[in-house]
Each structure stands twice: as structure tokens, then as C-alpha cells.
XYZ file of C-alpha atoms in Angstrom:
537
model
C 66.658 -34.849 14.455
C 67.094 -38.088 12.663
C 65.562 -38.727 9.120
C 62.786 -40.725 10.497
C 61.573 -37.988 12.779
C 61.655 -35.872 9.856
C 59.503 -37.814 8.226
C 57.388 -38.322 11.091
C 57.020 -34.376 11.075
C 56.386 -33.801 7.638
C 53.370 -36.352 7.567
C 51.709 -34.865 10.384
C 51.726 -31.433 9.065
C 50.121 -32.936 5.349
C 47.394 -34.591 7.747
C 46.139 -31.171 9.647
C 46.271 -29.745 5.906
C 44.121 -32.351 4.352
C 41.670 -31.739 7.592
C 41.548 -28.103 7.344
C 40.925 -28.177 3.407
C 38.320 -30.597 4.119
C 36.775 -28.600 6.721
C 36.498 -25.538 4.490
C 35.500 -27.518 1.822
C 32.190 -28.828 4.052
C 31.444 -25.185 5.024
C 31.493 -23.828 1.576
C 28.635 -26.753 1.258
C 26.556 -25.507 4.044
C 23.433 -23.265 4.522
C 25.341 -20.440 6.202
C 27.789 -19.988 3.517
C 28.709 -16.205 3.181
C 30.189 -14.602 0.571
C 33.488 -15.715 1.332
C 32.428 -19.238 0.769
C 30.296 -19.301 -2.319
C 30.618 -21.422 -5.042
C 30.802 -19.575 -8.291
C 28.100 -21.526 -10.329
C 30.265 -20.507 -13.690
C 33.937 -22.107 -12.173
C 33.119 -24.937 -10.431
C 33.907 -28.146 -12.460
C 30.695 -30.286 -13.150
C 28.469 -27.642 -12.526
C 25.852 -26.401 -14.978
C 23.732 -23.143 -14.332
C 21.069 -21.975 -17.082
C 17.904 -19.911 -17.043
C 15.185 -19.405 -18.880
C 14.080 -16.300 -20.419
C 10.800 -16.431 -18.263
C 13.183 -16.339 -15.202
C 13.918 -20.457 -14.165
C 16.834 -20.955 -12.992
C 18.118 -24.515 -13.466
C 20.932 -25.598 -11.467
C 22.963 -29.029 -10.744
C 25.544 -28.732 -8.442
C 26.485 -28.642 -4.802
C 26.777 -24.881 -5.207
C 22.892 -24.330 -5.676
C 22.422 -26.465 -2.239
C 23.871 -23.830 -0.445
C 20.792 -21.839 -1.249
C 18.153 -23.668 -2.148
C 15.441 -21.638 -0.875
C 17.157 -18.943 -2.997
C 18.142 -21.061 -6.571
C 19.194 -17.554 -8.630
C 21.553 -16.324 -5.684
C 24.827 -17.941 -7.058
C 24.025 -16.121 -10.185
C 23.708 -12.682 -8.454
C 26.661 -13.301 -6.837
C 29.173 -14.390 -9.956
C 27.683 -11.349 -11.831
C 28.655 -9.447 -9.312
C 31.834 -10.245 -8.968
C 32.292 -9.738 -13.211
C 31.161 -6.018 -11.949
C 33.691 -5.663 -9.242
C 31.016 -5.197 -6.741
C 30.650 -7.904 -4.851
C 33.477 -6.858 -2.402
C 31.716 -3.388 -1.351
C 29.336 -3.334 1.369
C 26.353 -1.508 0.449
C 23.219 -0.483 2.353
C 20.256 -0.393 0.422
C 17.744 2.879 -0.273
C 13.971 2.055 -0.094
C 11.431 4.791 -0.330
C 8.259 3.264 1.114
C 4.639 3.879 2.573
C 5.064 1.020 4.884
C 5.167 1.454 9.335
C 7.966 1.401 11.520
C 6.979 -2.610 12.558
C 7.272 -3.795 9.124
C 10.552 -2.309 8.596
C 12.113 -3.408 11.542
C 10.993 -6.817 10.617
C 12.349 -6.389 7.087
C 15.420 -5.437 8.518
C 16.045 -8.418 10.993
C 14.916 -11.018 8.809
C 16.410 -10.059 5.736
C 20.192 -8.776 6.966
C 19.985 -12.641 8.550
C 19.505 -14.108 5.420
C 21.702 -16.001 2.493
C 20.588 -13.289 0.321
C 22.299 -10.248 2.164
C 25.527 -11.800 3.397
C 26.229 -13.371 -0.262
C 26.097 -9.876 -1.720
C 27.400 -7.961 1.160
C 24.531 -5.983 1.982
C 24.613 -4.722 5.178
C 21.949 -2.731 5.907
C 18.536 -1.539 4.668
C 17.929 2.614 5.042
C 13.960 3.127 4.649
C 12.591 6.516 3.479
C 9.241 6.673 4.471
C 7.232 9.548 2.964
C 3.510 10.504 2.845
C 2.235 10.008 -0.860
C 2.922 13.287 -1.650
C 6.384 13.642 -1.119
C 7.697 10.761 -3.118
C 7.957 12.155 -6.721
C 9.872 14.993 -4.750
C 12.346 13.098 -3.168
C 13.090 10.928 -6.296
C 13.765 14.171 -8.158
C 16.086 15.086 -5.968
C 17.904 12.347 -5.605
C 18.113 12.354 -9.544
C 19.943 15.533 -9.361
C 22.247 14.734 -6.914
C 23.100 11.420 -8.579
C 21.655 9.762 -5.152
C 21.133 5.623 -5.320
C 16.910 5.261 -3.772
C 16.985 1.502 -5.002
C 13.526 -0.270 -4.460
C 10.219 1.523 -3.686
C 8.095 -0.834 -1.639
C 4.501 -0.293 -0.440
C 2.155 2.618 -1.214
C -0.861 1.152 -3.878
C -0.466 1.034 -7.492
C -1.331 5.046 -8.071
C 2.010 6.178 -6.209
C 3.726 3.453 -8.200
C 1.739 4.311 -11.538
C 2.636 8.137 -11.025
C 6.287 7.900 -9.963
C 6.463 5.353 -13.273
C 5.230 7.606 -15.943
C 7.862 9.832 -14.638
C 10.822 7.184 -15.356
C 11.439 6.100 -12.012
C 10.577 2.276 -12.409
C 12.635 -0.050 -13.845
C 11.558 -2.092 -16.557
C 12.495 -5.838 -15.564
C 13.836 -6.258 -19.215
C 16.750 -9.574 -18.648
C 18.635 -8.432 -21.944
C 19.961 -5.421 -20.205
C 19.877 -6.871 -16.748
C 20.316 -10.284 -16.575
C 20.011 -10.139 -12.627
C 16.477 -9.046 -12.701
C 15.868 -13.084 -14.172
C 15.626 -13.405 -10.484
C 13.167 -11.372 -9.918
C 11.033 -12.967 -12.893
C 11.645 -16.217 -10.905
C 10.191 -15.770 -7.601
C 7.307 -14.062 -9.835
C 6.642 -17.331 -11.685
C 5.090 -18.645 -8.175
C 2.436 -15.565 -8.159
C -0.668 -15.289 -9.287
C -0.859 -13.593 -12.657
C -4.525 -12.056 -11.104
C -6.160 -12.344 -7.749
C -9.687 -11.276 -6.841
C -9.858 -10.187 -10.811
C -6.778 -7.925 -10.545
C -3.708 -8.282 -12.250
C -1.195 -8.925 -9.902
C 1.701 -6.296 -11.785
C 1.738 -3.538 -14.615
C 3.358 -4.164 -17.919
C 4.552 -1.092 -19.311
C 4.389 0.313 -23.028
C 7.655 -0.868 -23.688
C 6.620 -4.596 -23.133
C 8.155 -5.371 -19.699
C 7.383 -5.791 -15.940
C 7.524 -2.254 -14.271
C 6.319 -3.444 -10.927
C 4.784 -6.739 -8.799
C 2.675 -6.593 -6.096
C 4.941 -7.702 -2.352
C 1.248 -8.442 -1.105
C -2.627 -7.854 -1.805
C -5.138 -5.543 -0.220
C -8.995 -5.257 0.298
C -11.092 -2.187 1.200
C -13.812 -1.944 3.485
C -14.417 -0.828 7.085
C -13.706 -2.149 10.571
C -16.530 -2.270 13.099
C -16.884 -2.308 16.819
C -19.592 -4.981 17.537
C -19.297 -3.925 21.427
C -19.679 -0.420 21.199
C -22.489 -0.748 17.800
C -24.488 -2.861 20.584
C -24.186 -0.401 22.962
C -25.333 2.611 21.492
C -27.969 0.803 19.716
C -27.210 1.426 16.379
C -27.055 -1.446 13.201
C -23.983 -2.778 11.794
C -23.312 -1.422 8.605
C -22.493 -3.393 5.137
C -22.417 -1.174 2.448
C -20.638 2.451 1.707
C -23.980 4.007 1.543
C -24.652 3.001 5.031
C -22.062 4.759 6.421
C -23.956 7.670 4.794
C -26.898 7.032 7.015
C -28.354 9.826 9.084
C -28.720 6.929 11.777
C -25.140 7.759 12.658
C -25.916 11.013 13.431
C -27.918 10.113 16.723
C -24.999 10.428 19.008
C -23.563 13.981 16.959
C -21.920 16.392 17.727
C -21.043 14.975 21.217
C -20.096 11.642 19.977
C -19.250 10.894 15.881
C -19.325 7.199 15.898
C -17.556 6.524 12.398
C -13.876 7.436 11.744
C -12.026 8.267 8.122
C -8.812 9.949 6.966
C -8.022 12.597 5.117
C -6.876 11.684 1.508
C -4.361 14.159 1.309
C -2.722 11.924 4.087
C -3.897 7.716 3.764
C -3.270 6.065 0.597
C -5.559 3.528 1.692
C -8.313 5.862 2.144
C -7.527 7.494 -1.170
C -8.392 4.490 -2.408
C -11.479 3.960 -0.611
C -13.090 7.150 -1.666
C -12.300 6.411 -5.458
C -13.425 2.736 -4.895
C -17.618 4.923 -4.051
C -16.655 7.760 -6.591
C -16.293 4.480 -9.580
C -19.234 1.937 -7.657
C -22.574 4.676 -7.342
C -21.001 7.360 -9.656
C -19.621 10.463 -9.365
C -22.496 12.764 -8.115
C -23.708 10.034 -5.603
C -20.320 8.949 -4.713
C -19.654 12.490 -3.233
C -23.427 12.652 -1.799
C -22.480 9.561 0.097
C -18.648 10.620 1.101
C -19.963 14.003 2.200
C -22.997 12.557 4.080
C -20.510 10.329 5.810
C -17.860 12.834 6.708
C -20.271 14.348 8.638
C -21.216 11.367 10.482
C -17.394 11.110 10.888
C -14.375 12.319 12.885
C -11.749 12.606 9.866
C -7.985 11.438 11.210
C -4.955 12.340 10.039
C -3.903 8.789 9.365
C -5.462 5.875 8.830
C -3.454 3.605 11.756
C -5.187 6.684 13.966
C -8.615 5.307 12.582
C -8.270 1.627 13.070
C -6.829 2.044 16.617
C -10.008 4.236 17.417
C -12.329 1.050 16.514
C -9.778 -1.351 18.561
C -10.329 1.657 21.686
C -13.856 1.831 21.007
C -13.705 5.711 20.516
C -16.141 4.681 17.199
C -18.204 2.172 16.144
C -16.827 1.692 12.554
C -13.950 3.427 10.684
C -12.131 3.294 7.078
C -9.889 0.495 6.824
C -7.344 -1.628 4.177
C -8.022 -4.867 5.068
C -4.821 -5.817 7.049
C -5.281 -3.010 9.703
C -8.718 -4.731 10.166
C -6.997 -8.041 10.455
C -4.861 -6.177 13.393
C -7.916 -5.156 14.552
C -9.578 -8.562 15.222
C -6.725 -9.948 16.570
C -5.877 -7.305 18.945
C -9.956 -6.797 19.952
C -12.023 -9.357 19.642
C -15.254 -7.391 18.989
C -13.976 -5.848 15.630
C -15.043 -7.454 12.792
C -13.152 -5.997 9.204
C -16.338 -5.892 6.585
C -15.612 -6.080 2.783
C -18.788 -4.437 1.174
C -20.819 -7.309 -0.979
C -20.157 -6.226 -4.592
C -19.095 -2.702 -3.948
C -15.404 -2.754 -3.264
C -12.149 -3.983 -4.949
C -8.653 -5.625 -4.526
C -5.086 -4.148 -4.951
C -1.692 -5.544 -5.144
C 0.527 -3.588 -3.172
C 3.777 -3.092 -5.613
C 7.474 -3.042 -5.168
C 9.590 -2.169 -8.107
C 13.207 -1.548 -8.232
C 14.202 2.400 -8.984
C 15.803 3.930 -12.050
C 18.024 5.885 -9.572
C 19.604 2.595 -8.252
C 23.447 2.649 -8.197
C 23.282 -1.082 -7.262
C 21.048 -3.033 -9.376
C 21.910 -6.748 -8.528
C 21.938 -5.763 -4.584
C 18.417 -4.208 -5.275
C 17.194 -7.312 -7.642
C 18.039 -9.165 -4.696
C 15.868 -7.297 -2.395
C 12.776 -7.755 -4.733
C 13.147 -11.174 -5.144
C 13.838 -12.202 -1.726
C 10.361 -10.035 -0.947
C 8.607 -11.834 -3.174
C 9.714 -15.254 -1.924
C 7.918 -17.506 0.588
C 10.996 -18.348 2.296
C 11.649 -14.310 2.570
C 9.872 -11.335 2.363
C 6.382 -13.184 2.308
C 7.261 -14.357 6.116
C 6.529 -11.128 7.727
C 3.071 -10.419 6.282
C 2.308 -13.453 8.610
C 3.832 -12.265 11.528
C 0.820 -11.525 14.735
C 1.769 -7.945 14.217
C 1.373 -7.879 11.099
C -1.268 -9.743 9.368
C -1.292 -8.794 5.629
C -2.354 -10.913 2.546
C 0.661 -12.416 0.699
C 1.092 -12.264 -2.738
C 2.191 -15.576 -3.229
C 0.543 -18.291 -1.681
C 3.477 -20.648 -1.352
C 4.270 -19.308 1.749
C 1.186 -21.065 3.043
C 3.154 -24.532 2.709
C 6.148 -23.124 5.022
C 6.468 -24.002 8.804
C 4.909 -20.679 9.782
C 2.351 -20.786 7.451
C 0.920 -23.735 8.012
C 0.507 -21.995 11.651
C -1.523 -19.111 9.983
C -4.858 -21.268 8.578
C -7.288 -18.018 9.457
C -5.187 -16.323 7.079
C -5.216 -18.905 4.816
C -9.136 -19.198 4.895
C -8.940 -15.226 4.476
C -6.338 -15.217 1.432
C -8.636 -18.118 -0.463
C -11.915 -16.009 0.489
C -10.737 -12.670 -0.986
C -9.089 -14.208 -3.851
C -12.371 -15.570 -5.477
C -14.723 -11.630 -4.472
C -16.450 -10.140 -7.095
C -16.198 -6.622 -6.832
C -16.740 -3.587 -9.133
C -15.212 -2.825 -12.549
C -12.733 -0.267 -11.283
C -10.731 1.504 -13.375
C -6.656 2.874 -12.134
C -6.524 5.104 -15.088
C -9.655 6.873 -14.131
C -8.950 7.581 -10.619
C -5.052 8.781 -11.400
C -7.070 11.393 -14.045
C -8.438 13.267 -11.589
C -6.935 11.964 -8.194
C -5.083 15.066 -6.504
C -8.548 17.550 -7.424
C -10.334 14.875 -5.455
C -7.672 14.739 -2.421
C -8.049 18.431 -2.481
C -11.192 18.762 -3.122
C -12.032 16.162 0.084
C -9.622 18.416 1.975
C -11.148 21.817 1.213
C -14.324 21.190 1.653
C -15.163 18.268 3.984
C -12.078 18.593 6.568
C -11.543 22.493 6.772
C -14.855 23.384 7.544
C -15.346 20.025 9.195
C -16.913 21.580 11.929
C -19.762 23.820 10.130
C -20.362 20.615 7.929
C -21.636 18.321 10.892
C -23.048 21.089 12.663
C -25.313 20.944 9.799
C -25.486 17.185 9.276
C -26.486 17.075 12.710
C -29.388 19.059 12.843
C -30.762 17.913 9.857
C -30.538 14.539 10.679
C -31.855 14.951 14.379
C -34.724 16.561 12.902
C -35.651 14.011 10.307
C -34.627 11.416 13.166
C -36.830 13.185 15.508
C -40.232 13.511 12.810
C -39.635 17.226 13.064
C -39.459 17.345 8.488
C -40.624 14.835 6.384
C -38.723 12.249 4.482
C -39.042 14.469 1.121
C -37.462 17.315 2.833
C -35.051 15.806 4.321
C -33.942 13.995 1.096
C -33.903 17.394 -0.313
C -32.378 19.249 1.939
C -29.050 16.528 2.169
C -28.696 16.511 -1.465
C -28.460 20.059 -1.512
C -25.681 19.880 1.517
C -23.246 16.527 -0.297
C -23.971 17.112 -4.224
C -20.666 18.629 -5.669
C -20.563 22.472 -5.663
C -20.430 24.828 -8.113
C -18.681 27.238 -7.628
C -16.560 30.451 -9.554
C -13.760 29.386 -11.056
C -10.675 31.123 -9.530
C -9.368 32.132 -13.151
C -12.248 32.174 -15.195
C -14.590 33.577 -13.220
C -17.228 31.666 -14.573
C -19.832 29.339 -12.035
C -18.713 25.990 -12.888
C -19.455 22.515 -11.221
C -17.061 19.975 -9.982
C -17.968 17.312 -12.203
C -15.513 14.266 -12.807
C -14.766 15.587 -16.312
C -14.039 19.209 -14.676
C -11.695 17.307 -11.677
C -9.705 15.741 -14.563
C -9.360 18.794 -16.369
C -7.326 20.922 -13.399
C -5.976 17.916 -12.346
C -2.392 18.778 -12.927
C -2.623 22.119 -13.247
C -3.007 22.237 -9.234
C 0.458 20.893 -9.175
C 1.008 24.751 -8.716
C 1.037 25.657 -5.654
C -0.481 28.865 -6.913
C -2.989 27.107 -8.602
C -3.992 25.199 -5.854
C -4.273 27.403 -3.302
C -6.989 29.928 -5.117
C -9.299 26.555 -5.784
C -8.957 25.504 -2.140
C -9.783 29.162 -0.721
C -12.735 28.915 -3.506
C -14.159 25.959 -2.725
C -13.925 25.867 0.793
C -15.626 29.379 0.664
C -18.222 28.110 -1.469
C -18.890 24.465 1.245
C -19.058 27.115 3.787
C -21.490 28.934 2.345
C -23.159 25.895 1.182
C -23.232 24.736 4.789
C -25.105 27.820 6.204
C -27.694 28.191 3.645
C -29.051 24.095 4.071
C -29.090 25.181 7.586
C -30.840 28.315 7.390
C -33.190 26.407 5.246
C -33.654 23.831 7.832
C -34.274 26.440 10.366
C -36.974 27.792 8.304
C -38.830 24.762 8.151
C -38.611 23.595 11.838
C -39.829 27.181 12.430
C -43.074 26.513 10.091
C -42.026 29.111 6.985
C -40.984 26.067 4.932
């Protein structure tokens, strides 16, 4: 070949050079970079990456573009590679109270995203355990050196609990820098919503957990099947304790709860009435209603019996009620005036994380409107979000009723509840609830019934019948299992054995006690009754 072919040769091979560089070049600029292609924000000339100690990232360069929905992922991913990590695929550990359609969305939406391709996270592994299971599990994996990263979903008491056993991380930036992207999605959120604080600052001064999204309490209600049967509507937690809802029993309960030992939510719900009427009149009102009710095993079970119209209302958190109205439009979800409360729902990242960027990561993009906050709005769905940016985003601009909703429940006035009063004495009360209005479930609204269908019917007088329930909901006493000595199941008493029936020992001799004790309860208001309709009262 002559010289000038040569050179003819050699200049077309430096041109398809200089258009491949530039080709990569563009695609290291683009929104799909991965982590082959990201621009370390620390060794790219002319770029300058600080943050704050509140969490701010503040970027200029063309590396930040890449993810600009996501400003602290360049950081993530340059201190991961000072760890070594960034080249290992990891799948990420969450122990959560959340369903099945909430985790598959997770999962799609989130293994799509700049977040999990950047740091090689390729796949999400949910552990999804009843409440209590999850101070088990977390032990365990403690002793076999297990990573559980991120526990998501569940209330603040299953987060407080597993917390003052060490299993929260505390979001201090000193020690992990990466969690500075946590603190800066939580800069958008509100600090308190509905007169709640949105997240729990531990003893030591820092963040333990945020709330992913915010929850109300009430009670869903068939309008169809309430105008059918001719009964009223109710508002309050005391109606639900209204022998009116006894008409149909014990053919037909029309209201619907969960056993605590088994909802969260309805946990909740039954410490919300303990803390708004007191303790005694709380449990007049709980009991009164269990045996208008049929108790479920889950609380899904009891907001998909008011969608069927099996009942007319049921026990709800305020995004299964949301569910409800969209999927029936004769539910209504009813927040009682005054009487009830809001709760952030919390994510934190675990102590027994072997991967604390990856799970940083995770919490951040949940927290973020371009993120996590996206599937709370999905039909199937239809939570609160925590942060209310997500409102401004394509899809949320689609979702104005729960927009309206989110504004509405963010300005309620509720009642002065206290978290460290209901964890003092929480598991007597689940156990209590269990022993003695779900074993004997069936002598209880036996008893309900015919006392109600007599003062319904003008068979007893309002004074008896007043008397006569009181006797059947106040709280029993009963003989201690260990003392021997009649005591009464006060709040003050609850607290007391409250961790001692972490025994199984324990526990079992109060629940034989007290559900012998609501048995015999049961039969002596009804013998009572009996006595009366029979004219020797």
C-alpha cells in the first residue's frame, strides 16, 4: 500500500475513535446512566459536591444531571466505591408489615430506578411478619451475623419496641456520611402532620426512624347495606358500642374488628378508645362492641367484608378505607370528630445491616416524591404520603381526591394520645382482648344479644339494662395466677405484668385465668337477665 493510503487508513480509524469516545461520553451524561457510567462527583475536573450537615446536597456539574431527581446518588456511589462495594451485587433484607401489592410495586419500581442500578442492587427480599414475630427474627439474625437492612411499615410501637432493643439505626452523618441522604429527602417532610411528629429522635440526639407515609383511624361503613337493614350510620367509637347493632344478632353481626394479637392497625385503634373515654369505659365500649362484632383474623379480612357487604361497618386504617371507596362506591371511611389520632408509618434502616449505603439508598429513595412516595398513589393502593411533594409530580397531579384527603387530615384535631402509654401496657391488652373477648367470643354475644334484644324489645328498663352491660364490659377481676389474690385489670395493673407475660409460662396461666373468669362473667349477666325477664328481678 502506498504512503498515502496509509495515511488515508490511519485517519479513518482516529475518526471512529473520536465518535465512539464521544458517544460514551453523551451516555455517561444521560438519565439511564448505570453504574458503569457514573461520574464520580470527587474526580471529575470542575466539579464541586458539598453537603450540609442538615443533609443538602449541593452539586454543580454534569455528573449531578444524571440524577437529578436523586441529587445525593453520586455521593452514595463514590463512597462506595472507597468501600470496595460498589462492584458486588447485593439484594436487600426488609422486614415489613406491609401486603404482597405494595411489595411487588416496591420491587418493580424501585429495581427500575437510577438508585438501584448505580449501586448494584439487584433485588429486594421482603420478610413479612405479624407484629409479634419481628423482635424474634431480628434476634436471630443477630446471632447468625444475618444482614435484615431496612424495616418498613408496621406503626411506630413495632418500631419503638424493636428500637429500645438496638435494632434502629441512629441517622448520625459523622459515622455514616451516606445516611446525609437520607436527612435530605427528609428536609421535604413535614416535621408534624395532624399534630404528630412525623419521626422519633432518640436519647442519643439523632433520627432513629421517619415515617414512609401517614395513617388515620376510624371505621369504614356500608351506606347500602346500613340502609337496608335500617340501622344509623355511626360517628363515634361509642356508637359502635350501641345495643342498636345487636338487632340483627346472633344470625347476622353487622360490625367487623380484628384481633389485636394479629392487626397492628387495630392495635392501634383499641388504644386510640382505651386513651380518648379512659380506661374503664374504653373497655366497656370495646367489649360492648365485640359483641356487636364478628372479630377477623386480619384487618384486610375486615375491610373486604364492608366492600362485600357481609357488615355494615368494620375497623379500619384509613388507606384500606380509601380502597374501600374506590373499589365500592357505597363505603364511606369515617374519622371519628375529636376522638381519634394520626400516625406516621416509619421506616428506619437496621443495626443488623451488612450494607449500609445500599440500605441508605432504599430509605431515601422511599421517602422521595420521585420514588417510593409514587406507589402510595397507585389505584391499588391509596395511602397518605408523607411528603407532599409528590403532589406536584405527573401522577400526582392525577390524584386531587387524595390531595383534598392529605390537606383534610393534616389540619384534624384529635386526642392527646400518648405512644409511651400504650407501649406500657400494650401486649396485657392484646392478650387481654384475646382471652377474653375472642375465645369465648361466642358466650360473649350470646349474652350481648339477649340483653340487648330485651332492652330493644321494652322487656327491662333502661336502668337495668345500663346495669346489667356494665357488669358484662367493665374489666374483670379476677385471681391472680401467682398471687392468688382477686385483683382488677386496671391500666396501672396491665402495665405492671406487661413484660412479665413475655413468658410463655407467664402468659398462658393469665389467659386460662381470665378467660375463665369472662366466661363466668358471661353466664352470671345472663342468668341475671333471665331472672328479670322471668319477673324475680
Amino acid at each position: 500500500m502506498s504512503r498515502a493510503g496509509v495515511a488515508a487508513v490511519i485517519i479513518v480509524v482516529l475518526i471512529v475513535i473520536g465518535g465512539v469516545a464521544a458517544y460514551y461520553i453523551h451516555s455517561s451524561r444521560g438519565a439511564g446512566a448505570t453504574t458503569s457510567t457514573t461520574t464520580s462527583p470527587t474526580t471529575t475536573p470542575g466539579t464541586t459536591t458539598t453537603t450540609s450537615t442538615t443533609g443538602s446536597p449541593t452539586t454543580t456539574s454534569a455528573a449531578s444531571t444524571a440524577y437529578k431527581e436523586y441529587p445525593w446518588l453520586p455521593e452514595l456511589v463514590e463512597l462506595a466505591k472507597k468501600r470496595h462495594a460498589i462492584y458486588k451485587s447485593v439484594t436487600l433484607v426488609i422486614i415489613t408489615r406491609h401486603d404482597a401489592n405494595i411489595q411487588r410495586h416496591t420491587r418493580e419500581l424501585f429495581l427500575k430506578s437510577p438508585v438501584a442500578k448505580a449501586l448494584n442492587i439487584t433485588d429486594l427480599k421482603f420478610v413479612q411478619l405479624g407484629p409479634t414475630l419481628w423482635l424474634t427474627y431480628l434476634e436471630r439474625a443477630k446471632e447468625r451475623g444475618l444482614s435484615y437492612d431496612v424495616a418498613w411499615g408496621g406503626g411506630p410501637t413495632i418500631f419503638n419496641l424493636i428500637d429500645s432493643k438496638g435494632f434502629l439505626m441512629p441517622l448520625n452523618v459523622k459515622e455514616h456520611p451516606e445516611f446525609k441522604a437520607v436527612l435530605y429527602e427528609f428536609n421535604k417532610l413535614p416535621k408534624k402532620y395532624g399534630g404528630v411528629p412525623t419521626y422519633k429522635v432518640g436519647s442519643d440526639g439523632y433520627i432513629h426512624w421517619i415515617g414512609a407515609a401517614v395513617s388515620s383511624f376510624g371505621f369504614t361503613v356500608n351506606k347500602q347495606v346500613a340502609k337496608e337493614l335500617g340501622l344509623p350510620i355511626p360517628q363515634t367509637w361509642a356508637d359502635l358500642a350501641s345495643p342498636i347493632y345487636a338487632k340483627y344478632l346472633p344470625n347476622k353481626p353487622v360490625l367487623g374488628g380484628a384481633d389485636p394479637t394479629k392487626s397492628t392497625s387495630n392495635t392501634r385503634i383499641y388504644e386510640i378508645i382505651l386513651q380518648a373515654y379512659g380506661w374503664d369505659k374504653g373497655w366497656q365500649i370495646i367489649t360492648r362492641f365485640a359483641g356487636n362484632a364478628k372479630i377477623y383474623d386480619a384487618s384486610d379480612a375486615v375491610r373486604d367484608a364492608v366492600i362485600r357487604g357481609d357488615i355494615l361497618a368494620g375497623l379500619t386504617i384509613d388507606f384500606y378505607g380509601y380502597i374501600a371507596m374506590h373499589q365500592n362506591p357505597n363505603t364511606v371511611y369515617i374519622i371519628p370528630k375529636g376522638l381519634s389520632i394520626v400516625n406516621p408509618d416509619p421506616i428506619a434502616i437496621l443495626s443488623t445491616t451488612h450494607y449500609p449505603i445500599r440500605a441508605a439508598a432504599f430509605m431515601a429513595w422511599v421517602l422521595s416524591e420521585y420514588g417510593g412516595q409514587q406507589i402510595w398513589l397507585y389505584s391499588d393502593v391509596n395511602r397518605l404520603p408523607i411528603n407532599p411533594k409528590v403532589f406536584n409530580t405527573p401522577l400526582g397531579e392525577k390524584r386531587t381526591d387524595l390531595k383534598t384527603i392529605w390537606y383534610k387530615v393534616q389540619s384534624i384535631s384529635g386526642i392527646n394520645f400518648s405512644d409511651a402509654r400504650a407501649e406500657s401496657w400494650e401486649f396485657a391488652m392484646q392478650e387481654y382482648f384475646l382471652a377474653t373477648l375472642v375465645k369465648p367470643h361466642a358466650q360473649l354475644q350470646a349474652t350481648w344479644a339477649a340483653l340487648a334484644k330485651a332492652y330493644l324489645e321494652g322487656k327491662i328498663t333502661k336502668q337495668q339494662f345500663d346495669e346489667l352491660a356494665a357488669k358484662l364490659s367493665e374489666p374483670l377481676t379476677f385471681k391472680d395466677p401467682f398471687t392468688g389474690k382477686m385483683v382488677k385489670f386496671t391500666e396501672s395493673y396491665a402495665a405492671q405484668i406487661n413484660k412479665k407475660l413475655q413468658q410463655a409460662a407467664v402468659l398462658n396461666a393469665y389467659l386460662k385465668a381470665w378467660e375463665d373468669a369472662a366466661i363466668n362473667r358471661y353466664k352470671e349477666v345472663y342468668n341475671e337477665l333471665q331472672k328479670i325477664l322471668q319477673g324475680g328481678g
